[in-house]
mmCIF file of C-alpha atoms in Angstrom:
data_model
loop_
_atom_site.group_PDB
_atom_site.id
_atom_site.type_symbol
_atom_site.label_atom_id
_atom_site.label_comp_id
_atom_site.label_asym_id
_atom_site.label_seq_id
_atom_site.Cartn_x
_atom_site.Cartn_y
_atom_site.Cartn_z
ATOM 1 C CA MET A 1 20.532 -8.594 5.436
ATOM 2 C CA SER A 2 18.019 -7.783 2.700
ATOM 3 C CA THR A 3 15.071 -5.486 3.276
ATOM 4 C CA VAL A 4 11.857 -6.318 1.445
ATOM 5 C CA LEU A 5 8.892 -3.951 1.269
ATOM 6 C CA ILE A 6 5.537 -5.556 0.524
ATOM 7 C CA ALA A 7 2.760 -3.155 -0.456
ATOM 8 C CA VAL A 8 -0.514 -4.205 1.168
ATOM 9 C CA ASP A 9 -4.106 -3.045 1.228
ATOM 10 C CA GLU A 10 -7.480 -4.656 1.838
ATOM 11 C CA SER A 11 -7.521 -6.434 -1.533
ATOM 12 C CA LYS A 12 -7.142 -10.121 -2.256
ATOM 13 C CA TYR A 13 -4.350 -9.141 -4.674
ATOM 14 C CA ALA A 14 -2.190 -7.742 -1.883
ATOM 15 C CA GLU A 15 -2.835 -10.764 0.304
ATOM 16 C CA ASN A 16 -1.883 -13.016 -2.608
ATOM 17 C CA ALA A 17 1.354 -11.066 -3.165
ATOM 18 C CA PHE A 18 2.314 -11.473 0.503
ATOM 19 C CA ARG A 19 1.574 -15.201 0.448
ATOM 20 C CA TRP A 20 3.577 -15.537 -2.788
ATOM 21 C CA TYR A 21 6.522 -13.764 -1.175
ATOM 22 C CA ALA A 22 6.331 -16.079 1.843
ATOM 23 C CA ALA A 23 6.217 -19.198 -0.328
ATOM 24 C CA HIS A 24 8.803 -18.250 -2.940
ATOM 25 C CA ILE A 25 11.433 -15.759 -1.821
ATOM 26 C CA HIS A 26 11.328 -15.205 1.934
ATOM 27 C CA LYS A 27 14.497 -15.842 3.928
ATOM 28 C CA PRO A 28 14.495 -15.723 7.734
ATOM 29 C CA THR A 29 17.280 -13.109 7.634
ATOM 30 C CA ASN A 30 15.178 -10.681 5.564
ATOM 31 C CA LYS A 31 13.829 -7.543 7.172
ATOM 32 C CA VAL A 32 10.195 -7.428 6.006
ATOM 33 C CA ILE A 33 8.144 -4.243 5.898
ATOM 34 C CA LEU A 34 4.429 -4.646 5.184
ATOM 35 C CA LEU A 35 3.328 -1.182 4.103
ATOM 36 C CA HIS A 36 -0.187 0.138 3.719
ATOM 37 C CA ALA A 37 -0.091 3.606 2.172
ATOM 38 C CA MET A 38 -3.231 5.623 2.819
ATOM 39 C CA GLU A 39 -4.121 8.649 0.778
ATOM 40 C CA ASN A 40 -5.248 11.367 3.155
ATOM 41 C CA ILE A 41 -8.249 12.749 1.301
ATOM 42 C CA PHE A 42 -8.834 15.440 3.891
ATOM 43 C CA ILE A 43 -5.653 17.398 3.272
ATOM 44 C CA PRO A 44 -5.437 21.068 4.279
ATOM 45 C CA GLU A 45 -5.303 22.154 0.628
ATOM 46 C CA MET A 46 -8.748 20.622 0.106
ATOM 47 C CA ARG A 47 -10.167 22.765 2.892
ATOM 48 C CA LYS A 48 -8.593 25.889 1.378
ATOM 49 C CA SER A 49 -9.712 25.147 -2.164
ATOM 50 C CA SER A 50 -12.122 27.273 -4.122
ATOM 51 C CA PHE A 51 -14.561 24.361 -4.316
ATOM 52 C CA PRO A 52 -17.323 24.655 -1.735
ATOM 53 C CA SER A 53 -17.285 21.791 0.741
ATOM 54 C CA THR A 54 -20.501 19.831 0.929
ATOM 55 C CA MET A 55 -19.374 18.025 4.066
ATOM 56 C CA SER A 56 -19.510 19.386 7.555
ATOM 57 C CA PRO A 57 -16.349 19.309 9.687
ATOM 58 C CA GLY A 58 -18.095 16.704 11.843
ATOM 59 C CA ARG A 59 -18.685 14.422 8.839
ATOM 60 C CA ILE A 60 -15.060 14.825 7.754
ATOM 61 C CA GLN A 61 -13.921 13.810 11.257
ATOM 62 C CA GLU A 62 -16.275 10.829 11.165
ATOM 63 C CA LEU A 63 -14.902 9.653 7.814
ATOM 64 C CA GLN A 64 -11.333 10.130 9.028
ATOM 65 C CA LYS A 65 -12.114 8.056 12.125
ATOM 66 C CA GLU A 66 -13.617 5.285 9.941
ATOM 67 C CA SER A 67 -10.522 5.358 7.741
ATOM 68 C CA ASP A 68 -8.227 5.124 10.769
ATOM 69 C CA GLU A 69 -10.225 2.198 12.152
ATOM 70 C CA LYS A 70 -10.029 0.324 8.827
ATOM 71 C CA ALA A 71 -6.262 0.897 8.797
ATOM 72 C CA LYS A 72 -5.971 -0.457 12.354
ATOM 73 C CA VAL A 73 -7.920 -3.592 11.408
ATOM 74 C CA LEU A 74 -5.777 -4.058 8.302
ATOM 75 C CA LYS A 75 -2.587 -3.671 10.334
ATOM 76 C CA GLU A 76 -3.779 -6.318 12.803
ATOM 77 C CA LYS A 77 -4.794 -8.653 9.958
ATOM 78 C CA TYR A 78 -1.346 -8.541 8.378
ATOM 79 C CA ALA A 79 0.431 -8.884 11.745
ATOM 80 C CA VAL A 80 -1.546 -12.079 12.392
ATOM 81 C CA MET A 81 -0.956 -13.312 8.827
ATOM 82 C CA ALA A 82 2.798 -12.681 9.105
ATOM 83 C CA ALA A 83 2.976 -14.541 12.409
ATOM 84 C CA GLY A 84 1.012 -17.437 10.897
ATOM 85 C CA LEU A 85 3.486 -17.606 8.019
ATOM 86 C CA GLY A 86 6.418 -17.517 10.431
ATOM 87 C CA ILE A 87 7.589 -14.119 9.227
ATOM 88 C CA ASP A 88 8.839 -11.440 11.584
ATOM 89 C CA ALA A 89 7.461 -8.342 9.868
ATOM 90 C CA GLU A 90 7.074 -4.681 10.652
ATOM 91 C CA VAL A 91 3.541 -3.684 9.671
ATOM 92 C CA ARG A 92 3.240 0.006 8.866
ATOM 93 C CA VAL A 93 0.385 2.295 7.946
ATOM 94 C CA GLU A 94 1.528 5.559 6.378
ATOM 95 C CA LYS A 95 -0.824 8.468 5.723
ATOM 96 C CA SER A 96 0.232 10.779 2.981
ATOM 97 C CA ASP A 97 -1.089 13.744 1.047
ATOM 98 C CA SER A 98 0.038 12.037 -2.149
ATOM 99 C CA LYS A 99 -1.215 8.917 -3.905
ATOM 100 C CA PRO A 100 -0.352 5.546 -2.322
ATOM 101 C CA GLU A 101 2.057 4.587 -5.110
ATOM 102 C CA HIS A 102 4.100 7.748 -4.483
ATOM 103 C CA THR A 103 4.284 6.944 -0.770
ATOM 104 C CA ILE A 104 5.354 3.360 -1.489
ATOM 105 C CA VAL A 105 8.133 4.523 -3.818
ATOM 106 C CA ASP A 106 9.293 7.239 -1.398
ATOM 107 C CA ILE A 107 9.536 4.809 1.512
ATOM 108 C CA ALA A 108 11.166 2.093 -0.598
ATOM 109 C CA ASN A 109 13.832 4.525 -1.757
ATOM 110 C CA LYS A 110 14.299 6.096 1.695
ATOM 111 C CA GLU A 111 14.644 2.677 3.366
ATOM 112 C CA LYS A 112 16.969 1.511 0.567
ATOM 113 C CA VAL A 113 14.993 -1.715 0.226
ATOM 114 C CA THR A 114 16.409 -4.616 -1.742
ATOM 115 C CA CYS A 115 13.091 -5.514 -3.349
ATOM 116 C CA VAL A 116 9.450 -4.385 -3.487
ATOM 117 C CA VAL A 117 6.637 -6.921 -3.799
ATOM 118 C CA THR A 118 3.207 -5.766 -4.946
ATOM 119 C CA GLY A 119 0.061 -7.346 -6.244
ATOM 120 C CA SER A 120 -1.511 -6.750 -9.621
ATOM 121 C CA ARG A 121 -5.209 -6.392 -10.320
ATOM 122 C CA GLY A 122 -4.680 -7.549 -13.893
ATOM 123 C CA MET A 123 -6.326 -4.584 -15.600
ATOM 124 C CA GLY A 124 -6.332 -4.553 -19.366
ATOM 125 C CA ILE A 125 -4.105 -2.145 -21.273
ATOM 126 C CA ILE A 126 -6.859 0.397 -22.015
ATOM 127 C CA ARG A 127 -8.122 0.529 -18.447
ATOM 128 C CA ARG A 128 -4.551 0.710 -17.101
ATOM 129 C CA THR A 129 -3.750 3.545 -19.523
ATOM 130 C CA ILE A 130 -6.781 5.557 -18.455
ATOM 131 C CA LEU A 131 -6.709 4.843 -14.714
ATOM 132 C CA GLY A 132 -3.016 4.271 -14.200
ATOM 133 C CA SER A 133 -1.543 1.348 -12.356
ATOM 134 C CA THR A 134 -0.029 1.381 -8.897
ATOM 135 C CA SER A 135 2.243 -1.566 -9.689
ATOM 136 C CA ASP A 136 3.340 0.054 -12.964
ATOM 137 C CA PHE A 137 4.244 3.283 -11.158
ATOM 138 C CA ILE A 138 6.203 1.382 -8.482
ATOM 139 C CA LEU A 139 7.993 -0.646 -11.144
ATOM 140 C CA HIS A 140 9.180 2.466 -12.981
ATOM 141 C CA HIS A 141 10.052 4.701 -10.037
ATOM 142 C CA THR A 142 11.767 2.605 -7.373
ATOM 143 C CA LEU A 143 15.525 2.183 -7.284
ATOM 144 C CA CYS A 144 15.355 -1.583 -6.720
ATOM 145 C CA PRO A 145 13.862 -4.682 -8.335
ATOM 146 C CA VAL A 146 10.073 -5.050 -8.119
ATOM 147 C CA ALA A 147 8.089 -8.292 -8.113
ATOM 148 C CA VAL A 148 4.589 -7.759 -9.480
ATOM 149 C CA VAL A 149 2.534 -10.764 -8.431
ATOM 150 C CA LYS A 150 -0.513 -11.721 -10.469
ATOM 151 C CA MET A 151 -3.424 -13.735 -9.103
ATOM 152 C CA ASP A 152 -3.624 -17.392 -10.037
ATOM 153 C CA GLU A 153 -6.816 -17.774 -12.028
#
């Protein structure tokens, strides 16, 4: 049995990558993990930093609650989408103190996945060089093949 990890978020690019996977490479015997990696912006180190916080603890809790609710909605959306595509998938939301691409790579390597599927925003080379690219990071740091799916224009 092959294990496929599909990186998802709220973007149309992630949704497109999942639909592409379903149409082109899915096999009923595959174990499918739909992973949304959330960067926890309210990490303990931030609270201990030398930078003065301009947010009250109450506001931080409110933002964390909003973030958790968005993740819950996203998880439900992909569970429904997977069922509609006839795919038995495990939908996961992982919070991490590192960037989402690091979490995706860590889980892909830990789970020993056969393949990672991710969307691409199609940034130009200059923008990608300055901002970095999640798909580029995944491509260069996982121990398995990676399918980077571009949007049909």
